[in-house]
Amino acid sequence: MTNNDNFAQIGQTPTASKHESGFTLIEVMVALAILAVVAVAASRASSAYLSSVDVLRTRTLAHFVAQNAAADLRIQGTWLTANSTQTINAQGRDWQITMTVSGGITPALKEVNIAVAPIIDGQAGNAVNDINMILSNPEQEIGSLDLTGANPNGGIL
């Protein structure tokens, strides 16, 4: 009696048969296609995440630069009479700072908008952060604010 005869007597089939078990070529191709779609989606999601992190980092650094420019104006007691633009290197990058002066409520006060834009390849980009501050002229008394004269019709604005 051979080994195959023993399986036939017990009612079992032999382990070696004509059909080998495993994955077909079509099953492997479908699995690879699914894996490729998932990999592309994950790559795009990580790229979008890194891009948004870079934008937030640039905006945060620009805010620090704007705050430093405002602090410099206060510390130096600078009274701006006209708009100004300057280029500085701070936070490891080059920045363009634009200070726009507008009239205040009294001659002793002026509102200043400080806009900060990154300089990329020698060109200033769009402003990514701006802050507003009020400057006071140390040589002029602020006095009291009379808002009734601001309305030509009189009364409350």
XYZ file of C-alpha atoms in Angstrom:
157
model
C 0.000 0.000 0.000
C 1.253 3.349 -0.949
C 0.831 6.596 0.924
C -1.926 7.746 -1.450
C -3.817 4.522 -0.881
C -3.889 5.204 2.879
C -5.595 8.580 2.277
C -8.103 6.978 -0.045
C -9.007 4.375 2.569
C -9.589 6.910 5.347
C -11.621 9.236 3.101
C -9.152 12.109 2.891
C -7.583 13.608 -0.181
C -3.848 13.765 -0.573
C -2.082 17.076 0.252
C -0.474 17.362 -3.140
C -3.074 17.965 -5.822
C -3.324 19.485 -9.242
C -4.539 22.864 -7.866
C -2.107 24.714 -5.611
C -3.648 27.114 -3.073
C -2.597 30.827 -3.139
C -3.434 34.157 -4.779
C -4.204 34.508 -8.433
C -2.567 37.154 -10.550
C -5.830 39.136 -10.716
C -6.145 39.177 -6.907
C -2.579 40.454 -6.555
C -3.169 43.173 -9.184
C -6.369 44.353 -7.417
C -4.540 44.501 -4.080
C -1.686 46.515 -5.623
C -4.143 48.927 -7.256
C -5.882 49.531 -3.912
C -2.524 50.036 -2.212
C -1.462 52.542 -4.895
C -4.673 54.582 -4.486
C -4.210 54.685 -0.692
C -0.544 55.694 -1.063
C -1.389 58.562 -3.436
C -4.146 59.830 -1.107
C -1.815 59.680 1.906
C 0.896 61.513 -0.024
C -1.476 64.325 -1.023
C -2.822 64.646 2.527
C 0.667 64.887 4.011
C 1.692 67.438 1.375
C -1.347 69.611 2.178
C -0.600 69.322 5.904
C 3.025 70.386 5.447
C 1.959 73.314 3.281
C -0.519 74.557 5.888
C 2.089 74.192 8.636
C 4.496 76.318 6.584
C 1.845 79.021 6.063
C 1.047 79.101 9.778
C 4.737 79.276 10.657
C 5.242 82.210 8.267
C 2.215 84.049 9.694
C 3.424 83.488 13.252
C 6.920 84.758 12.480
C 5.432 87.768 10.659
C 3.367 88.558 13.745
C 6.537 88.523 15.864
C 8.211 90.883 13.375
C 5.194 93.249 13.466
C 5.160 93.225 17.273
C 8.890 93.985 17.341
C 8.427 96.905 14.915
C 5.624 98.296 17.100
C 7.794 97.920 20.208
C 10.662 99.741 18.462
C 8.358 102.672 17.630
C 7.233 102.897 21.247
C 10.712 102.545 22.744
C 12.295 105.096 20.414
C 9.350 107.479 20.797
C 9.221 107.874 17.021
C 6.487 110.189 15.700
C 5.688 109.091 12.161
C 4.573 111.816 9.785
C 4.478 109.769 6.579
C 4.165 106.175 5.423
C 7.374 104.187 5.425
C 8.674 100.879 4.112
C 11.741 99.049 5.307
C 13.386 95.690 4.779
C 14.791 93.762 7.698
C 16.222 90.336 8.421
C 14.551 88.754 11.434
C 13.519 85.274 12.516
C 15.913 83.817 9.937
C 14.139 85.441 6.969
C 13.934 88.726 5.085
C 10.772 90.777 5.650
C 9.278 93.954 4.240
C 7.584 96.124 6.851
C 5.142 98.771 5.626
C 3.949 101.360 8.150
C 0.859 103.290 7.077
C -0.009 106.390 9.101
C -3.581 107.634 9.381
C -4.996 110.539 11.321
C -6.075 110.035 14.877
C -8.849 111.426 16.999
C -6.653 114.287 18.187
C -3.498 115.864 16.744
C -1.527 114.179 19.530
C -2.573 110.653 18.444
C -2.016 108.770 15.201
C -3.024 105.302 14.139
C -0.303 103.228 12.504
C -0.891 100.018 10.581
C 2.171 97.769 10.433
C 1.958 95.203 7.613
C 4.598 92.488 7.253
C 5.328 90.541 4.076
C 7.974 87.873 3.508
C 10.602 88.533 0.863
C 11.028 85.512 -1.383
C 13.646 85.490 -4.142
C 14.181 89.225 -3.715
C 10.489 90.078 -4.185
C 8.106 91.044 -1.393
C 5.055 88.832 -1.308
C 1.601 89.669 -0.018
C 1.316 90.850 3.558
C 0.712 87.838 5.767
C 0.146 89.741 9.001
C -0.656 93.260 10.110
C -1.328 95.017 13.374
C -2.700 98.433 14.305
C -1.314 100.634 17.038
C -1.859 104.140 18.367
C 1.135 106.471 18.627
C 1.125 109.474 20.899
C 3.218 112.578 20.304
C 5.254 113.165 23.459
C 5.645 116.869 22.593
C 1.917 117.518 22.434
C -0.647 117.192 25.192
C -3.369 114.678 24.466
C -6.015 116.561 26.444
C -9.610 115.459 26.639
C -11.463 113.984 23.702
C -14.364 116.149 22.507
C -16.466 113.928 20.260
C -19.419 116.326 19.969
C -17.527 118.603 17.559
C -16.819 115.677 15.223
C -20.432 115.521 14.014
C -21.410 118.588 11.934
C -25.071 118.125 12.899
C -24.142 118.145 16.586
C -25.157 115.579 19.129
C -24.040 111.974 19.390
C -22.448 110.223 16.447
